[in-house]
Amino acid sequence: MGPKVYIRVERFNHYALIIGLLLILIYNSPYLFLGKDAIYNIGDNLDGVVAMLKTLSINSNYFSIDNNQYIESYIGGSMPRNSYSGTFNVVSIIFYLFETHTAYILLQYIVLFIGFIGMYLFISNYIFIENKYNLFSMLISLAFAFLPSKPIYG
């Protein structure tokens, strides 16, 4: 009788993680369904960093590390290449590979997934060590993942 209970609790551990990830997908689904018509938080996010990453991604000097290379800026003048983010920054690479809207949504999902999984592993391994508290671990991890954040900054 003991092993059956242990197997059920162990399965619930995986189910709680999968249910949490599905809830994150549902939470961000308006951005997928509405596309560019969705409402985004603009403050300090879309007005500076996204424009800079878009300018950098369409330029031919993306992989340049030369300080003498200048990139025509979105603010009028030109800026040296080293004033932009690094070439091998994950955010820059995602903006280089995808169009702006797709990259922003992808970054938002990555931030939510990492936040949820990290908090879930922390709580289930260090706070609620017993397996009977997996539902609480999932709910607290979802609350942490749904905190307002700016995906550009990770």
PDB file of C-alpha atoms in Angstrom:
ATOM      1  CA  MET A   1       0.000   0.000   0.000  1.00  0.00           C
ATOM      2  CA  GLY A   2       2.886   2.373   0.699  1.00  0.00           C
ATOM      3  CA  PRO A   3       4.434   2.223  -2.803  1.00  0.00           C
ATOM      4  CA  LYS A   4       1.075   2.985  -4.466  1.00  0.00           C
ATOM      5  CA  VAL A   5       0.711   6.204  -2.506  1.00  0.00           C
ATOM      6  CA  TYR A   6       4.285   7.164  -3.318  1.00  0.00           C
ATOM      7  CA  ILE A   7       3.718   6.614  -7.047  1.00  0.00           C
ATOM      8  CA  ARG A   8       0.543   8.737  -7.020  1.00  0.00           C
ATOM      9  CA  VAL A   9       2.293  11.569  -5.212  1.00  0.00           C
ATOM     10  CA  GLU A  10       5.272  11.339  -7.561  1.00  0.00           C
ATOM     11  CA  ARG A  11       2.960  11.545 -10.590  1.00  0.00           C
ATOM     12  CA  PHE A  12       1.245  14.583  -9.093  1.00  0.00           C
ATOM     13  CA  ASN A  13       4.650  16.235  -8.901  1.00  0.00           C
ATOM     14  CA  HIS A  14       5.001  15.993 -12.682  1.00  0.00           C
ATOM     15  CA  TYR A  15       1.366  16.870 -13.227  1.00  0.00           C
ATOM     16  CA  ALA A  16       1.691  20.012 -11.110  1.00  0.00           C
ATOM     17  CA  LEU A  17       4.653  21.137 -13.180  1.00  0.00           C
ATOM     18  CA  ILE A  18       2.870  20.452 -16.478  1.00  0.00           C
ATOM     19  CA  ILE A  19      -0.342  22.130 -15.300  1.00  0.00           C
ATOM     20  CA  GLY A  20       1.650  25.190 -14.265  1.00  0.00           C
ATOM     21  CA  LEU A  21       3.353  25.416 -17.654  1.00  0.00           C
ATOM     22  CA  LEU A  22      -0.005  25.069 -19.411  1.00  0.00           C
ATOM     23  CA  LEU A  23      -1.443  27.857 -17.265  1.00  0.00           C
ATOM     24  CA  ILE A  24       1.450  30.075 -18.321  1.00  0.00           C
ATOM     25  CA  LEU A  25       0.647  29.300 -21.966  1.00  0.00           C
ATOM     26  CA  ILE A  26      -2.997  30.209 -21.374  1.00  0.00           C
ATOM     27  CA  TYR A  27      -2.012  33.365 -19.484  1.00  0.00           C
ATOM     28  CA  ASN A  28       0.021  34.659 -22.434  1.00  0.00           C
ATOM     29  CA  SER A  29      -2.311  33.400 -25.154  1.00  0.00           C
ATOM     30  CA  PRO A  30      -3.797  36.864 -25.945  1.00  0.00           C
ATOM     31  CA  TYR A  31      -0.396  37.920 -27.268  1.00  0.00           C
ATOM     32  CA  LEU A  32      -0.425  34.944 -29.616  1.00  0.00           C
ATOM     33  CA  PHE A  33      -4.019  35.283 -30.774  1.00  0.00           C
ATOM     34  CA  LEU A  34      -4.173  39.065 -31.105  1.00  0.00           C
ATOM     35  CA  GLY A  35      -0.690  39.386 -32.540  1.00  0.00           C
ATOM     36  CA  LYS A  36       0.361  42.975 -33.099  1.00  0.00           C
ATOM     37  CA  ASP A  37      -3.050  44.245 -31.929  1.00  0.00           C
ATOM     38  CA  ALA A  38      -2.411  43.160 -28.344  1.00  0.00           C
ATOM     39  CA  ILE A  39      -1.797  45.770 -25.659  1.00  0.00           C
ATOM     40  CA  TYR A  40       1.771  45.949 -24.346  1.00  0.00           C
ATOM     41  CA  ASN A  41       3.396  47.780 -21.462  1.00  0.00           C
ATOM     42  CA  ILE A  42       5.362  50.573 -23.114  1.00  0.00           C
ATOM     43  CA  GLY A  43       7.218  52.213 -20.230  1.00  0.00           C
ATOM     44  CA  ASP A  44      11.028  51.923 -20.487  1.00  0.00           C
ATOM     45  CA  ASN A  45      10.594  48.841 -22.578  1.00  0.00           C
ATOM     46  CA  LEU A  46       9.278  49.407 -26.061  1.00  0.00           C
ATOM     47  CA  ASP A  47      10.478  52.970 -26.453  1.00  0.00           C
ATOM     48  CA  GLY A  48      14.199  52.373 -25.976  1.00  0.00           C
ATOM     49  CA  VAL A  49      15.535  48.863 -25.825  1.00  0.00           C
ATOM     50  CA  VAL A  50      13.291  47.274 -28.457  1.00  0.00           C
ATOM     51  CA  ALA A  51      14.034  50.072 -30.922  1.00  0.00           C
ATOM     52  CA  MET A  52      17.755  49.722 -30.240  1.00  0.00           C
ATOM     53  CA  LEU A  53      17.650  45.941 -30.752  1.00  0.00           C
ATOM     54  CA  LYS A  54      15.623  46.340 -33.948  1.00  0.00           C
ATOM     55  CA  THR A  55      18.128  48.892 -35.293  1.00  0.00           C
ATOM     56  CA  LEU A  56      20.998  46.590 -34.407  1.00  0.00           C
ATOM     57  CA  SER A  57      19.374  43.498 -35.940  1.00  0.00           C
ATOM     58  CA  ILE A  58      18.747  45.090 -39.348  1.00  0.00           C
ATOM     59  CA  ASN A  59      22.263  46.518 -39.599  1.00  0.00           C
ATOM     60  CA  SER A  60      25.041  44.752 -41.478  1.00  0.00           C
ATOM     61  CA  ASN A  61      27.482  45.416 -38.626  1.00  0.00           C
ATOM     62  CA  TYR A  62      25.710  43.147 -36.146  1.00  0.00           C
ATOM     63  CA  PHE A  63      28.669  40.823 -35.585  1.00  0.00           C
ATOM     64  CA  SER A  64      31.258  43.598 -35.665  1.00  0.00           C
ATOM     65  CA  ILE A  65      33.302  44.331 -32.551  1.00  0.00           C
ATOM     66  CA  ASP A  66      35.207  47.198 -34.146  1.00  0.00           C
ATOM     67  CA  ASN A  67      34.876  50.493 -32.260  1.00  0.00           C
ATOM     68  CA  ASN A  68      35.199  52.434 -35.508  1.00  0.00           C
ATOM     69  CA  GLN A  69      31.934  51.011 -36.907  1.00  0.00           C
ATOM     70  CA  TYR A  70      28.982  53.387 -36.629  1.00  0.00           C
ATOM     71  CA  ILE A  71      25.336  52.381 -36.851  1.00  0.00           C
ATOM     72  CA  GLU A  72      22.701  54.798 -38.080  1.00  0.00           C
ATOM     73  CA  SER A  73      20.534  55.267 -35.024  1.00  0.00           C
ATOM     74  CA  TYR A  74      16.806  55.517 -34.522  1.00  0.00           C
ATOM     75  CA  ILE A  75      17.324  58.860 -32.759  1.00  0.00           C
ATOM     76  CA  GLY A  76      18.803  60.677 -35.729  1.00  0.00           C
ATOM     77  CA  GLY A  77      22.590  60.492 -35.555  1.00  0.00           C
ATOM     78  CA  SER A  78      24.913  57.541 -35.625  1.00  0.00           C
ATOM     79  CA  MET A  79      26.228  55.621 -32.645  1.00  0.00           C
ATOM     80  CA  PRO A  80      29.331  53.453 -32.309  1.00  0.00           C
ATOM     81  CA  ARG A  81      28.751  49.707 -32.407  1.00  0.00           C
ATOM     82  CA  ASN A  82      30.103  49.189 -28.903  1.00  0.00           C
ATOM     83  CA  SER A  83      27.358  51.380 -27.399  1.00  0.00           C
ATOM     84  CA  TYR A  84      24.779  48.723 -28.299  1.00  0.00           C
ATOM     85  CA  SER A  85      24.317  45.403 -26.533  1.00  0.00           C
ATOM     86  CA  GLY A  86      26.791  42.614 -27.144  1.00  0.00           C
ATOM     87  CA  THR A  87      26.720  40.354 -30.154  1.00  0.00           C
ATOM     88  CA  PHE A  88      26.353  37.130 -28.209  1.00  0.00           C
ATOM     89  CA  ASN A  89      23.703  38.360 -25.802  1.00  0.00           C
ATOM     90  CA  VAL A  90      20.723  35.958 -25.864  1.00  0.00           C
ATOM     91  CA  VAL A  91      18.217  38.814 -26.215  1.00  0.00           C
ATOM     92  CA  SER A  92      20.153  40.314 -29.141  1.00  0.00           C
ATOM     93  CA  ILE A  93      20.395  36.956 -30.886  1.00  0.00           C
ATOM     94  CA  ILE A  94      16.648  36.340 -30.540  1.00  0.00           C
ATOM     95  CA  PHE A  95      15.938  39.758 -32.040  1.00  0.00           C
ATOM     96  CA  TYR A  96      18.413  39.015 -34.819  1.00  0.00           C
ATOM     97  CA  LEU A  97      16.786  35.684 -35.681  1.00  0.00           C
ATOM     98  CA  PHE A  98      13.110  36.670 -35.411  1.00  0.00           C
ATOM     99  CA  GLU A  99      11.066  39.707 -36.266  1.00  0.00           C
ATOM    100  CA  THR A 100      10.449  42.212 -33.479  1.00  0.00           C
ATOM    101  CA  HIS A 101       6.986  41.092 -32.353  1.00  0.00           C
ATOM    102  CA  THR A 102       7.854  37.396 -32.406  1.00  0.00           C
ATOM    103  CA  ALA A 103      11.092  37.978 -30.509  1.00  0.00           C
ATOM    104  CA  TYR A 104       9.316  40.003 -27.828  1.00  0.00           C
ATOM    105  CA  ILE A 105       6.672  37.290 -27.297  1.00  0.00           C
ATOM    106  CA  LEU A 106       9.320  34.567 -27.278  1.00  0.00           C
ATOM    107  CA  LEU A 107      11.316  36.451 -24.643  1.00  0.00           C
ATOM    108  CA  GLN A 108       8.190  36.881 -22.564  1.00  0.00           C
ATOM    109  CA  TYR A 109       7.538  33.128 -22.606  1.00  0.00           C
ATOM    110  CA  ILE A 110      11.165  32.348 -21.792  1.00  0.00           C
ATOM    111  CA  VAL A 111      11.131  34.694 -18.788  1.00  0.00           C
ATOM    112  CA  LEU A 112       7.855  33.237 -17.481  1.00  0.00           C
ATOM    113  CA  PHE A 113       8.983  29.625 -17.940  1.00  0.00           C
ATOM    114  CA  ILE A 114      12.346  30.188 -16.255  1.00  0.00           C
ATOM    115  CA  GLY A 115      10.697  32.090 -13.394  1.00  0.00           C
ATOM    116  CA  PHE A 116       8.093  29.377 -12.856  1.00  0.00           C
ATOM    117  CA  ILE A 117      10.447  26.402 -13.109  1.00  0.00           C
ATOM    118  CA  GLY A 118      13.117  28.051 -10.963  1.00  0.00           C
ATOM    119  CA  MET A 119      10.699  28.964  -8.196  1.00  0.00           C
ATOM    120  CA  TYR A 120       8.989  25.563  -8.396  1.00  0.00           C
ATOM    121  CA  LEU A 121      12.290  23.728  -8.016  1.00  0.00           C
ATOM    122  CA  PHE A 122      13.367  26.006  -5.180  1.00  0.00           C
ATOM    123  CA  ILE A 123      10.128  25.646  -3.231  1.00  0.00           C
ATOM    124  CA  SER A 124       9.745  21.910  -3.784  1.00  0.00           C
ATOM    125  CA  ASN A 125      13.369  21.167  -2.846  1.00  0.00           C
ATOM    126  CA  TYR A 126      13.972  23.589   0.027  1.00  0.00           C
ATOM    127  CA  ILE A 127      10.677  24.869   1.459  1.00  0.00           C
ATOM    128  CA  PHE A 128       8.048  22.141   1.015  1.00  0.00           C
ATOM    129  CA  ILE A 129      10.254  19.070   1.070  1.00  0.00           C
ATOM    130  CA  GLU A 130       7.370  16.643   1.567  1.00  0.00           C
ATOM    131  CA  ASN A 131       5.598  15.664  -1.642  1.00  0.00           C
ATOM    132  CA  LYS A 132       2.135  16.376  -0.274  1.00  0.00           C
ATOM    133  CA  TYR A 133       2.600  20.150  -0.770  1.00  0.00           C
ATOM    134  CA  ASN A 134       3.115  20.092  -4.552  1.00  0.00           C
ATOM    135  CA  LEU A 135      -0.091  22.021  -5.202  1.00  0.00           C
ATOM    136  CA  PHE A 136       1.111  24.852  -2.967  1.00  0.00           C
ATOM    137  CA  SER A 137       4.481  24.801  -4.700  1.00  0.00           C
ATOM    138  CA  MET A 138       2.762  25.162  -8.058  1.00  0.00           C
ATOM    139  CA  LEU A 139       0.487  27.984  -6.919  1.00  0.00           C
ATOM    140  CA  ILE A 140       3.292  29.980  -5.329  1.00  0.00           C
ATOM    141  CA  SER A 141       5.462  29.452  -8.401  1.00  0.00           C
ATOM    142  CA  LEU A 142       2.658  30.658 -10.663  1.00  0.00           C
ATOM    143  CA  ALA A 143       2.207  33.742  -8.505  1.00  0.00           C
ATOM    144  CA  PHE A 144       5.925  34.433  -8.831  1.00  0.00           C
ATOM    145  CA  ALA A 145       5.926  33.880 -12.603  1.00  0.00           C
ATOM    146  CA  PHE A 146       2.930  36.176 -13.122  1.00  0.00           C
ATOM    147  CA  LEU A 147       4.588  39.134 -11.421  1.00  0.00           C
ATOM    148  CA  PRO A 148       4.854  42.064 -13.842  1.00  0.00           C
ATOM    149  CA  SER A 149       8.204  42.049 -15.586  1.00  0.00           C
ATOM    150  CA  LYS A 150       9.886  43.422 -18.668  1.00  0.00           C
ATOM    151  CA  PRO A 151      11.074  40.473 -20.786  1.00  0.00           C
ATOM    152  CA  ILE A 152      13.713  42.539 -22.534  1.00  0.00           C
ATOM    153  CA  TYR A 153      15.710  42.771 -19.324  1.00  0.00           C
ATOM    154  CA  GLY A 154      15.342  39.066 -18.546  1.00  0.00           C
TER     155      GLY A 154
END
